[in-house]
Structure formats: structure tokens, C-alpha cells
Amino acid sequence: MYSRRRVPGARRLLLSLLLVAAWETGSGQVHYSVPEEAKHGTFVGRIAQDLGLELAELVPRLFRVASKGRGDLLEVNPQNGILFVNSRLDREELCGRSAVCGVHLEVIVEKPLQVFHVEVEVKDINDNAPVFPATQRNLFIAESRLLDSHFSLEGASDADIGVNALLTYRLSPNEYFSLDAPADDEEAKPLGLVLKKLLDREESPEHQLLLIAADGGKPELTGTVQLLITVLDANDNAPTFDKTLYKVKLPENVPNGTLVIKLNASDLDEGLNGDIVYSFTNDVPLTIKSKFFIDPRSGEITTITQIDFEESKSYKIRIEATDKGFPPLAGHCTVFVDIVDANDNAPELVVKTLWLPIKEDAQPGAVIALISVTDQDTGVNGQVTCSLTPRVPFKLVSTFKNYYSLVLDGALDRETVSDYRLVVTARDGGSPSLSATASVSVEVADVNDNAPAFAQPEYTVFVKENNPPGSHIFTVSVHDADAQENALVSYSLVERRVGERALSSYVSVHAQSGKVYALQPLDHEELELLQFQVSARDAGVPPLGSNVTLQVFVLDENDNAPALLPTGSGGAGGAVSELVPRSVGPGHVVAKVRAVDADSGYNAWLSYELQPVTGGAGSLFRVGLYTGEVSTTRALDEADVPRQRLLVLVKDHGEPPLAATATVLVTLVESGQALKTSLRVAASSAGREVALVDVNVYLIIAICAVSSLLVLTLLLYTALRCSAPPTEGACGPGKPMLVCASAVGSWSYSQQRRQRVCSGEGPPKADLMAFSPSLPPCPGSADGMEDLHTSTDSSGKVSC
């Protein structure tokens, strides 16, 4: 409740509060105020609530307050978000006589990162009483001084500001002097005594007065000085200055001995009473006396040390001009020296890194570091701009005044650039401008974004069969552009079935080295090609991987000897029995030895040789080198042994070669006997009814039929041998290619053919070699040319 008299005051108070609230809202930050000398724990403000933060989030999000260069004056309770006074706040110690005193706080909240700026204004209280330079001041006043004469006094000083430093003076009651105190707007007017009654040294040679200074605080504080006035005779004119106030502008950093101003005072007296000496008044502080010097004779004020604008922006110097009369008289003036700022302070950078290293999948806008910039100069000399090099993929974002955030502005790729060396440059607006730099090292952390890569999608491996179990056959390797565990690769087989068995029963792969091992001996005859995949997976989360195909060709070795095939005229075991008429001529095929080899290539290429046998007629017969056909070398005669035993050696071309032997039993008979023997088989197939026919009739018929059949057979055989082209079989030859083969013996050339050979013992097979003679003809053959036939095994392989 307010009375009517207080309504205007209430309105003014309400208007002031509205103006302050509007200023705080427009400033874009939170402002608090607290009186100086507040006790520990004094409530300042609900900072979390005012910043719009939930109390439950303060501790998990690492809510904290930082104050640059102010120690721990203010602290915040993370449980309730209340800002309170933590240690003594002395406005005079923090800001001196500055009109505005505040503490700037940075409120940092992480996860996600937020930065707030809070200003806490420290309000002045009346905690400093006015202080005079001395407790007693001696004044010498001539009795000849006129009424209303002015006698300057040294005023008091108050460390407070505003109303608390607004001083008023009172003088103890007396009849000779009154106090002449300056008004609020008359700062240059000196404090002094005014003579209101003429002095009489003989009546009162000395006066004692008490000067009281009171500030405007509530309650007010006071200071006193004892004035001891001695009344003198003579010298009744004091020196006077041209002005009571002089204003001078002085650039900072001027050389020592620079002239600030030359003062001039005059005295109407003559002789020693008019001889003037200049000096600083007693209330001039030592800080001014240490920087300026006044010549006592000329009144020139010069600098004696460096003048720094950042130390003090102005100086107020009180000058006293005293004559040499007795008693001496003095005049006073004030010199205001304004220091002009020069750009002599480079900006200062402070970098606080928050999130390092940064992952390469970080999103643009992520805050990496906080940067604060200060410059002690003013005006354009203190206006700082910041730049970043290189700018990609980062940028600087201004958050508040000279505060910046270093944020991510693009995508990162650790495999391209693993770390960045950034340079932040702060440059002021002075001429010439000054700058400062700070380096920020940003390391990029790896994420698993690269799968292991093989050098090629498929590898071909050749392994000889019959390898030792566990032998190393190949090594796979990959390249992973990631780092650490993201590049730690392990290898494994892609399991599948090989026939009726699992792939892992044939091969294995070492998980770390990628070495592929054959777990058992491989058999070319069982498995010619083993195709499988090896998988490589890294240890990242989630893991990435790739596969590679291995084609393992099992190379053949000569591990199978030739095997003889049974013939119609002989039993198993390689023994062939044949009846040969003595009437056959040279080149007659007696028998054919057939053999197969389970190997392939040269290891399955068979050749036949006739071995000499004790007691045999080796020169009567010969065998085709690659056909196995046993034929006569000449016409038979009565002197030849009726029973011939031939031994045929079948040998492959492997290293070392393997061989088998076949025995051919040849019985030489007369032509009729041979025919009877041939017909014996046909007769045995006739029914039992034939035996019941008359033996003589049927014997004649049989002899005629056999004779006719023999003649017809001989005619057909001769015609086929002489005119018919060689039979190619069901499968035609492939494209011939002329090659030289030294293994043919005395043959110089042969034709190698790729053809499909059909055999009754097995299915057709395409990958076969056939050799046939070419020019020149083979010497030693009966007709100058011998067909080089092919023999096939049960699996379709060919031996030549």
C-alpha cells in the first residue's frame, strides 16, 4: 500500500523495472544481480529454470558453470539449479571504480551440447567511508586577506560508486569561515574555505576547524580532517592560473619525457612573494607521481614512464602553484589527461575442445570446440574478427559477442583424411591490425564403413595329386581401409557339399593368416577340380565381409599303371590265344592287345613293345607302337614253330613310366583246320536237332557252306582293306593341329587331334588326344604307311 504522496515514486519504480526487464529480454541472455559482500550461499537466481532446463537432466547432462578469470565466486547447485554466492564478492576489488560491474558466466550442458551466457551484476553497497589524504591539514592565511577569499582544501575520496560515492561536506560551526563545496555538476570547482570575517592575528592567531565528508549511502558514512589555520602577516596575494581546469589528450605508449602540458600561473606580488614554484598537491596518488613529472620552475608536465591505456584511461592531476612569500600563498588547478588508445594489444584466443576425437560418421553441426576471443584495446582496435583455415569441412559459428563454436560443416572420411590441423586466426580492426592464432588438432575416429576387399574375385590354384595331408596350397589376403578392430579380418570357408562329402573334409583355412590347407591327399582320378569360396569378415560392429572363389585344379601324377582289357579270344590276366592260318601273308593282324590307364595326358599315353621271349620267334611278328595290333612281318612257312608265345610290354609316358605285360599265344594251323575251329563255335550254338540229322549229308553241306563262306569272307576282307576309308566311328574328328612328338620313336611328325571317341566300355569323353601318322611315312611298315589308331579305356581316355 502506498499513500498518495508516494504514488509518483511508485510509478517511477514500476517504470524502471519495466525498462530493466525489456533490456534483459532484448539482450538475448539471462541477467542477475547480487549485492557485493553477500554471504556465502546467498541466492542469486534459479538459473536452470530461467534457461528452460529440466532439473532431472542437470546431473546426467553434466550441467556446469564456468567463470572466466573469476575463480569460484559463484556456484550452482546441480540438484536444484540454483545459482548462489560461493565466495566473497568485493565490487571495488573486481571492477574498481567502473560504473558497471558484472561477472560473465558460461553455462555448459552436454549430451547434447548447449552453451548459455549469463551476466551477474554485482551491485555496490555503501561499505567504504570517505577518506581524506591526511587526518590534519595546516593552512597559513595572512591577516591581510580580503573577505570572500578562497582557500583550497583537499577533498576526500570514496571507493564506492554512484550515490554511495556522492560526497557532501560540512564544516564545524565558526564565525570566520564558511565552506565552499562544489555541486554535483561542478566537478572542476575546488573545495575550499571562504573568508567571511576579516582575520586579526593579534586577536586570534590560530583557528581549529573540523571538516566532515559524508557520502550518499544509507546509512551514510563519514570521514573527517582537522583543519589547523595559522594567521600570518604579509604576502596577501596568491598565485592564480589561467584556467582552473585543463584538458589534454595524450596517446598511449609515448616516449619518456613527452610534454603533456605547460602550466602558467601569475602572482601580483613582487620579489619572493611573486616567485612561483609548481608542484603536485598532496592528494595526488603515487600512481600519478610515478608516471608524470612537473618542473617546479617552468610548470611543464612530462611523462617519466610508459603510459598504458589498458591500465588507466584518464588521469586527474591536481597542481599547486606556491609563491615564496611568508607565509607562502598557493593557487590550484586541475589537469585532466585523457589517454588515447593505440592498437598495441593483439587478440587473445582460448580454445576449449569438447568432443575429440570425432567419429567419421558425425553429422554436420556437431560442436567440436568453444573459442573465446579478447582484446584489451577499445573501439576499432578491440573489434575482433575470427577466421578458420582450412574451412572445409569445418566452420566457425558466432554464439555471443567474442565467443565462437567450431562445428562440423561437412562429411568426414577417415580413410581419406585421418586428422585435421586447423588454425583459428583472430584479427582486430586497428591500423595496422594485430592478430593471434591458435591451432586445433581434430582427430577423426574410425567407423566400420569399409568391407575387406580381395585383390581379385577369383584365384586359380594348381595342386599335384597325392599331396601330404595338411599341406599348404594357397594363401588368401584382403585389404581393409579401416583401422584397429574394424580392420581385424578373420577368414572362413563357405561350407558346401562336394559330392557326398562336406567341403571342410577336403580343405581348411586359417582364420588369421588366410592360409588354405589340403586336409587329405587329393586324387586327380576322383576329383579334377575343387571349387569353393573363402569368406573374409572384419571385427567391426556390425561386421562387414566379402567372398573370393578358389578354383583348385588337381594335377595328375603317374600313379596308375596300364591295365589290360580282356579280349574275346582270351581270358582275363593278359593271356590272348589266337589261331593263325599258315597261308596268311605279311602284315596280317593276328591279335590286338588292349589296355587302359586311369591317369590322364602323357601319363595315360600308352605305347606297345614286343619283348623277346626265350625260344620264341620274335622276328615273325611285330606290334603296333600305339595300336597294340600284333601282325606278321612275313609270310608263314612250314618251318615256323606251330606254337608261338609273344610277350607285349604296355608302357605309359609318365615320369617314371609304369608298365604291364600281356601274353599272346599264337597257334599256326592249316587253313582247313583253322576253318573248322572257327565253325566249331557256330556249330555249338545250333540246336540238338542238328545232331540227329544224317552225318554224311550234313557234313557235305557244311563243307560246301564253309568253303563258300571262306571265299566270301576273304573277298570282303580284301575289298575293305584295299578300298574302304578308315572308319571314324560315331564321333567325328576335331580340327587337326600339326605337332612334333619325340615320343613317337622313329616317327618325325604326328597329328594331334582333339576328338570325341566313342567306346563300348564307357561314355564318350571330349578331352582326349589321338595321334595319327603324317608325312613322311614310317619306315619298316609293310605298305609304307601304318595307321596309328587310338585305344580307349573304360573311362573314355585314349592312349596312343
Tab-separated table of C-alpha atoms in Angstrom, residues 236-569:
chain	number	residue	atom	x	y	z
A	236	ASP	CA	48.433	38.759	0.719
A	237	ASN	CA	48.263	37.747	-2.988
A	238	ALA	CA	48.209	34.098	-4.029
A	239	PRO	CA	49.304	32.826	-7.446
A	240	THR	CA	46.479	32.271	-9.942
A	241	PHE	CA	46.242	30.010	-13.062
A	242	ASP	CA	44.812	30.973	-16.411
A	243	LYS	CA	42.225	28.191	-16.002
A	244	THR	CA	41.031	26.166	-13.138
A	245	LEU	CA	40.649	23.098	-15.422
A	246	TYR	CA	42.929	21.960	-18.248
A	247	LYS	CA	42.019	19.062	-20.559
A	248	VAL	CA	44.736	17.255	-22.501
A	249	LYS	CA	44.658	14.208	-24.840
A	250	LEU	CA	47.772	12.058	-24.672
A	251	PRO	CA	48.389	8.970	-26.883
A	252	GLU	CA	49.491	5.888	-25.039
A	253	ASN	CA	52.990	4.496	-25.423
A	254	VAL	CA	54.537	7.935	-25.976
A	255	PRO	CA	58.295	8.126	-25.282
A	256	ASN	CA	59.521	9.106	-21.843
A	257	GLY	CA	59.923	12.869	-21.472
A	258	THR	CA	56.994	13.724	-23.733
A	259	LEU	CA	55.496	17.119	-22.833
A	260	VAL	CA	51.930	16.807	-21.595
A	261	ILE	CA	51.171	20.479	-20.889
A	262	LYS	CA	52.955	23.666	-19.802
A	263	LEU	CA	51.128	25.439	-16.980
A	264	ASN	CA	51.309	29.152	-16.316
A	265	ALA	CA	50.363	30.869	-13.034
A	266	SER	CA	50.787	34.533	-12.096
A	267	ASP	CA	51.253	36.344	-8.776
A	268	LEU	CA	50.579	40.055	-8.276
A	269	ASP	CA	53.178	40.261	-5.577
A	270	GLU	CA	56.759	41.137	-6.211
A	271	GLY	CA	60.057	39.619	-5.226
A	272	LEU	CA	59.885	36.390	-3.361
A	273	ASN	CA	56.161	36.839	-2.817
A	274	GLY	CA	55.698	36.640	-6.597
A	275	ASP	CA	58.266	33.877	-7.273
A	276	ILE	CA	56.153	30.753	-8.054
A	277	VAL	CA	57.004	27.092	-7.512
A	278	TYR	CA	54.834	24.360	-9.175
A	279	SER	CA	54.119	21.016	-7.538
A	280	PHE	CA	51.599	18.257	-7.237
A	281	THR	CA	49.128	18.627	-4.398
A	282	ASN	CA	49.396	16.234	-1.502
A	283	ASP	CA	46.277	14.349	-2.526
A	284	VAL	CA	47.784	13.275	-5.864
A	285	PRO	CA	48.276	9.460	-5.615
A	286	LEU	CA	51.633	7.798	-6.119
A	287	THR	CA	50.410	6.129	-9.329
A	288	ILE	CA	50.232	9.566	-10.977
A	289	LYS	CA	53.518	10.758	-9.474
A	290	SER	CA	55.202	7.623	-10.847
A	291	LYS	CA	54.096	8.459	-14.386
A	292	PHE	CA	54.282	12.261	-14.592
A	293	PHE	CA	56.805	14.883	-13.563
A	294	ILE	CA	56.219	18.625	-13.161
A	295	ASP	CA	59.086	21.028	-13.470
A	296	PRO	CA	58.904	23.280	-10.357
A	297	ARG	CA	60.236	26.273	-12.278
A	298	SER	CA	58.611	26.049	-15.721
A	299	GLY	CA	55.399	24.280	-14.837
A	300	GLU	CA	55.924	21.694	-17.654
A	301	ILE	CA	54.355	18.312	-17.022
A	302	THR	CA	56.176	15.436	-18.813
A	303	THR	CA	55.931	11.644	-18.831
A	304	ILE	CA	58.570	9.641	-16.982
A	305	THR	CA	57.373	6.088	-17.750
A	306	GLN	CA	55.166	4.185	-20.159
A	307	ILE	CA	51.584	5.340	-20.428
A	308	ASP	CA	49.213	2.387	-20.936
A	309	PHE	CA	45.602	2.954	-21.924
A	310	GLU	CA	44.679	-0.505	-20.669
A	311	GLU	CA	45.996	0.406	-17.222
A	312	SER	CA	44.136	3.701	-16.921
A	313	LYS	CA	42.068	5.562	-19.473
A	314	SER	CA	42.479	9.019	-17.829
A	315	TYR	CA	44.341	10.830	-15.088
A	316	LYS	CA	43.164	13.675	-12.885
A	317	ILE	CA	46.145	15.711	-11.686
A	318	ARG	CA	45.830	18.445	-9.055
A	319	ILE	CA	48.528	21.145	-9.412
A	320	GLU	CA	49.533	23.688	-6.815
A	321	ALA	CA	51.410	26.954	-7.566
A	322	THR	CA	53.033	28.381	-4.397
A	323	ASP	CA	54.908	31.655	-4.043
A	324	LYS	CA	57.945	32.145	-1.886
A	325	GLY	CA	56.415	34.764	0.330
A	326	PHE	CA	55.999	34.435	4.017
A	327	PRO	CA	53.666	32.992	4.653
A	328	PRO	CA	53.541	31.373	1.168
A	329	LEU	CA	50.349	31.592	-0.825
A	330	ALA	CA	49.158	28.999	-3.297
A	331	GLY	CA	46.868	28.705	-6.288
A	332	HIS	CA	45.391	25.490	-7.624
A	333	CYS	CA	44.221	23.987	-10.900
A	334	THR	CA	43.228	20.571	-12.228
A	335	VAL	CA	44.667	18.853	-15.312
A	336	PHE	CA	42.547	16.100	-16.917
A	337	VAL	CA	44.710	13.850	-19.107
A	338	ASP	CA	42.673	11.589	-21.441
A	339	ILE	CA	44.749	8.679	-22.770
A	340	VAL	CA	44.151	7.902	-26.445
A	341	ASP	CA	44.150	4.183	-27.175
A	342	ALA	CA	46.655	2.727	-29.628
A	343	ASN	CA	46.425	-0.741	-31.184
A	344	ASP	CA	49.162	-2.256	-29.030
A	345	ASN	CA	47.417	-5.412	-27.840
A	346	ALA	CA	46.946	-8.419	-30.041
A	347	PRO	CA	43.785	-10.521	-29.601
A	348	GLU	CA	43.946	-13.466	-27.213
A	349	LEU	CA	42.419	-16.823	-28.120
A	350	VAL	CA	41.284	-19.510	-25.678
A	351	VAL	CA	40.215	-22.859	-27.191
A	352	LYS	CA	38.302	-25.488	-25.211
A	353	THR	CA	37.917	-28.796	-27.031
A	354	LEU	CA	34.787	-30.719	-26.131
A	355	TRP	CA	34.448	-33.733	-28.439
A	356	LEU	CA	37.698	-35.286	-29.647
A	357	PRO	CA	38.334	-37.493	-31.450
A	358	ILE	CA	35.299	-37.054	-33.664
A	359	LYS	CA	33.801	-40.067	-35.422
A	360	GLU	CA	33.875	-40.002	-39.182
A	361	ASP	CA	30.097	-40.539	-39.321
A	362	ALA	CA	29.391	-37.451	-37.189
A	363	GLN	CA	26.588	-35.279	-38.519
A	364	PRO	CA	27.197	-31.700	-39.725
A	365	GLY	CA	26.597	-29.176	-36.977
A	366	ALA	CA	28.365	-31.170	-34.253
A	367	VAL	CA	30.226	-28.829	-31.875
A	368	ILE	CA	33.913	-29.680	-31.596
A	369	ALA	CA	35.392	-26.787	-29.593
A	370	LEU	CA	34.499	-23.497	-27.907
A	371	ILE	CA	36.626	-20.465	-28.700
A	372	SER	CA	36.686	-17.192	-26.782
A	373	VAL	CA	38.488	-14.059	-28.022
A	374	THR	CA	39.524	-10.992	-26.006
A	375	ASP	CA	41.303	-7.776	-26.943
A	376	GLN	CA	42.249	-5.221	-24.277
A	377	ASP	CA	42.071	-2.358	-26.768
A	378	THR	CA	38.899	-0.344	-27.365
A	379	GLY	CA	36.971	0.904	-30.353
A	380	VAL	CA	38.030	-0.494	-33.697
A	381	ASN	CA	41.296	-1.597	-32.072
A	382	GLY	CA	39.287	-4.022	-29.953
A	383	GLN	CA	36.877	-5.193	-32.641
A	384	VAL	CA	37.990	-8.736	-33.455
A	385	THR	CA	37.002	-10.998	-36.315
A	386	CYS	CA	37.860	-14.698	-36.435
A	387	SER	CA	38.615	-16.880	-39.429
A	388	LEU	CA	39.366	-20.581	-39.883
A	389	THR	CA	41.818	-22.298	-42.216
A	390	PRO	CA	41.220	-24.679	-43.802
A	391	ARG	CA	37.477	-24.152	-43.676
A	392	VAL	CA	36.410	-27.489	-45.151
A	393	PRO	CA	34.793	-29.432	-43.561
A	394	PHE	CA	34.584	-27.110	-40.537
A	395	LYS	CA	33.308	-23.625	-39.817
A	396	LEU	CA	33.153	-21.059	-37.030
A	397	VAL	CA	29.765	-20.028	-35.651
A	398	SER	CA	29.479	-16.878	-33.558
A	399	THR	CA	27.448	-17.560	-30.425
A	400	PHE	CA	27.767	-14.383	-28.307
A	401	LYS	CA	29.961	-11.316	-28.755
A	402	ASN	CA	33.506	-12.684	-28.970
A	403	TYR	CA	32.509	-16.315	-28.418
A	404	TYR	CA	32.595	-18.863	-31.234
A	405	SER	CA	31.861	-22.534	-31.712
A	406	LEU	CA	33.918	-24.749	-34.011
A	407	VAL	CA	31.360	-27.008	-35.707
A	408	LEU	CA	31.427	-29.697	-38.366
A	409	ASP	CA	30.287	-28.397	-41.759
A	410	GLY	CA	30.581	-31.458	-43.982
A	411	ALA	CA	31.116	-35.191	-44.171
A	412	LEU	CA	34.272	-36.834	-42.799
A	413	ASP	CA	36.166	-39.808	-44.217
A	414	ARG	CA	38.963	-41.166	-42.045
A	415	GLU	CA	40.348	-43.229	-44.917
A	416	THR	CA	40.878	-40.001	-46.889
A	417	VAL	CA	41.982	-37.663	-44.066
A	418	SER	CA	42.616	-39.086	-40.596
A	419	ASP	CA	43.286	-35.802	-38.816
A	420	TYR	CA	42.998	-32.104	-39.473
A	421	ARG	CA	45.306	-29.286	-38.411
A	422	LEU	CA	43.067	-26.245	-38.095
A	423	VAL	CA	44.287	-22.718	-37.468
A	424	VAL	CA	41.965	-20.142	-35.896
A	425	THR	CA	43.062	-16.561	-36.637
A	426	ALA	CA	41.738	-13.578	-34.654
A	427	ARG	CA	42.413	-10.152	-36.188
A	428	ASP	CA	41.444	-6.765	-34.772
A	429	GLY	CA	40.362	-3.692	-36.715
A	430	GLY	CA	43.348	-1.493	-35.828
A	431	SER	CA	45.725	0.050	-38.308
A	432	PRO	CA	47.961	-1.793	-38.658
A	433	SER	CA	45.869	-4.686	-37.393
A	434	LEU	CA	47.208	-7.236	-34.938
A	435	SER	CA	46.352	-10.895	-34.957
A	436	ALA	CA	46.730	-14.072	-32.947
A	437	THR	CA	46.442	-17.703	-33.973
A	438	ALA	CA	45.556	-20.921	-32.196
A	439	SER	CA	45.964	-24.425	-33.546
A	440	VAL	CA	43.287	-27.071	-33.121
A	441	SER	CA	44.102	-30.682	-33.911
A	442	VAL	CA	40.987	-32.656	-34.847
A	443	GLU	CA	41.460	-36.410	-34.952
A	444	VAL	CA	38.928	-38.457	-36.900
A	445	ALA	CA	37.889	-41.731	-35.267
A	446	ASP	CA	37.250	-44.734	-37.482
A	447	VAL	CA	33.898	-46.428	-38.049
A	448	ASN	CA	33.442	-49.709	-39.859
A	449	ASP	CA	32.442	-48.429	-43.295
A	450	ASN	CA	34.825	-50.445	-45.493
A	451	ALA	CA	34.440	-54.136	-46.167
A	452	PRO	CA	37.521	-56.335	-46.621
A	453	ALA	CA	38.450	-56.437	-50.322
A	454	PHE	CA	40.269	-59.208	-52.178
A	455	ALA	CA	42.711	-58.264	-54.921
A	456	GLN	CA	40.680	-60.255	-57.470
A	457	PRO	CA	37.332	-62.056	-57.371
A	458	GLU	CA	38.746	-65.458	-58.293
A	459	TYR	CA	42.015	-67.344	-57.884
A	460	THR	CA	43.231	-70.401	-59.785
A	461	VAL	CA	45.389	-72.871	-57.836
A	462	PHE	CA	47.234	-75.892	-59.208
A	463	VAL	CA	47.947	-78.747	-56.780
A	464	LYS	CA	49.568	-82.051	-57.592
A	465	GLU	CA	47.605	-85.085	-56.533
A	466	ASN	CA	48.768	-87.296	-53.687
A	467	ASN	CA	49.800	-84.265	-51.681
A	468	PRO	CA	50.730	-84.788	-47.999
A	469	PRO	CA	47.795	-84.274	-45.597
A	470	GLY	CA	47.711	-80.748	-44.186
A	471	SER	CA	49.904	-79.256	-46.908
A	472	HIS	CA	49.652	-75.519	-47.604
A	473	ILE	CA	48.263	-74.934	-51.080
A	474	PHE	CA	47.438	-71.185	-51.177
A	475	THR	CA	47.148	-68.007	-49.111
A	476	VAL	CA	44.309	-65.530	-49.480
A	477	SER	CA	44.655	-61.969	-48.264
A	478	VAL	CA	42.448	-58.888	-48.185
A	479	HIS	CA	42.845	-55.168	-47.724
A	480	ASP	CA	40.600	-53.293	-45.283
A	481	ALA	CA	40.857	-49.498	-45.364
A	482	ASP	CA	39.530	-49.200	-41.803
A	483	ALA	CA	41.680	-49.219	-38.673
A	484	GLN	CA	42.073	-51.180	-35.444
A	485	GLU	CA	39.364	-53.766	-34.824
A	486	ASN	CA	37.455	-52.594	-37.906
A	487	ALA	CA	40.409	-53.838	-39.995
A	488	LEU	CA	40.970	-57.056	-37.999
A	489	VAL	CA	39.990	-59.726	-40.535
A	490	SER	CA	39.204	-63.406	-39.984
A	491	TYR	CA	38.847	-65.992	-42.747
A	492	SER	CA	36.485	-68.946	-43.037
A	493	LEU	CA	35.222	-71.448	-45.592
A	494	VAL	CA	31.814	-71.091	-47.198
A	495	GLU	CA	30.652	-74.627	-46.481
A	496	ARG	CA	29.045	-76.706	-49.244
A	497	ARG	CA	28.780	-80.315	-50.333
A	498	VAL	CA	31.330	-81.833	-52.707
A	499	GLY	CA	29.590	-84.917	-53.944
A	500	GLU	CA	28.566	-86.797	-50.844
A	501	ARG	CA	31.161	-85.178	-48.591
A	502	ALA	CA	31.440	-81.781	-46.914
A	503	LEU	CA	33.905	-79.237	-48.283
A	504	SER	CA	35.574	-78.983	-44.855
A	505	SER	CA	36.737	-82.584	-45.175
A	506	TYR	CA	38.903	-81.576	-48.150
A	507	VAL	CA	40.316	-78.161	-47.244
A	508	SER	CA	40.544	-75.715	-44.339
A	509	VAL	CA	41.562	-72.054	-43.975
A	510	HIS	CA	43.462	-70.474	-41.084
A	511	ALA	CA	41.273	-67.774	-39.549
A	512	GLN	CA	44.078	-65.260	-39.001
A	513	SER	CA	46.633	-65.857	-41.757
A	514	GLY	CA	44.280	-66.866	-44.599
A	515	LYS	CA	46.416	-69.918	-45.428
A	516	VAL	CA	44.475	-72.675	-47.195
A	517	TYR	CA	45.426	-76.262	-46.353
A	518	ALA	CA	44.544	-79.569	-48.036
A	519	LEU	CA	43.385	-81.849	-45.215
A	520	GLN	CA	43.836	-85.084	-47.166
A	521	PRO	CA	45.642	-86.312	-50.282
A	522	LEU	CA	43.802	-85.287	-53.410
A	523	ASP	CA	43.208	-87.784	-56.199
A	524	HIS	CA	43.041	-86.457	-59.751
A	525	GLU	CA	41.159	-89.553	-60.847
A	526	GLU	CA	38.485	-88.847	-58.216
A	527	LEU	CA	38.367	-85.039	-58.259
A	528	GLU	CA	39.918	-82.957	-61.022
A	529	LEU	CA	38.537	-79.553	-59.954
A	530	LEU	CA	37.648	-78.391	-56.452
A	531	GLN	CA	35.856	-75.038	-56.490
A	532	PHE	CA	34.900	-73.280	-53.250
A	533	GLN	CA	34.645	-69.849	-51.623
A	534	VAL	CA	36.586	-68.259	-48.751
A	535	SER	CA	34.853	-65.586	-46.694
A	536	ALA	CA	36.664	-62.653	-45.016
A	537	ARG	CA	34.912	-60.802	-42.172
A	538	ASP	CA	36.233	-57.887	-40.110
A	539	ALA	CA	35.689	-57.382	-36.370
A	540	GLY	CA	33.673	-54.185	-36.686
A	541	VAL	CA	30.151	-53.653	-35.371
A	542	PRO	CA	28.312	-54.577	-37.461
A	543	PRO	CA	30.903	-56.725	-39.246
A	544	LEU	CA	31.466	-56.375	-42.992
A	545	GLY	CA	32.811	-59.036	-45.325
A	546	SER	CA	33.365	-60.333	-48.836
A	547	ASN	CA	33.974	-63.670	-50.565
A	548	VAL	CA	36.518	-64.927	-53.074
A	549	THR	CA	36.327	-68.015	-55.267
A	550	LEU	CA	39.200	-70.532	-55.385
A	551	GLN	CA	39.447	-72.991	-58.281
A	552	VAL	CA	41.822	-75.766	-57.238
A	553	PHE	CA	42.904	-77.899	-60.192
A	554	VAL	CA	44.300	-81.287	-59.113
A	555	LEU	CA	47.212	-82.085	-61.415
A	556	ASP	CA	47.687	-85.669	-62.445
A	557	GLU	CA	50.707	-87.741	-61.431
A	558	ASN	CA	51.722	-91.064	-62.917
A	559	ASP	CA	50.328	-93.183	-60.093
A	560	ASN	CA	48.361	-95.712	-62.166
A	561	ALA	CA	49.991	-98.461	-64.246
A	562	PRO	CA	48.356	-99.560	-67.544
A	563	ALA	CA	45.591	-102.144	-67.092
A	564	LEU	CA	44.957	-104.838	-69.734
A	565	LEU	CA	41.407	-105.325	-71.002
A	566	PRO	CA	40.038	-108.809	-71.573
A	567	THR	CA	39.504	-109.862	-75.167
A	568	GLY	CA	37.006	-112.203	-76.746
A	569	SER	CA	39.663	-114.761	-77.621
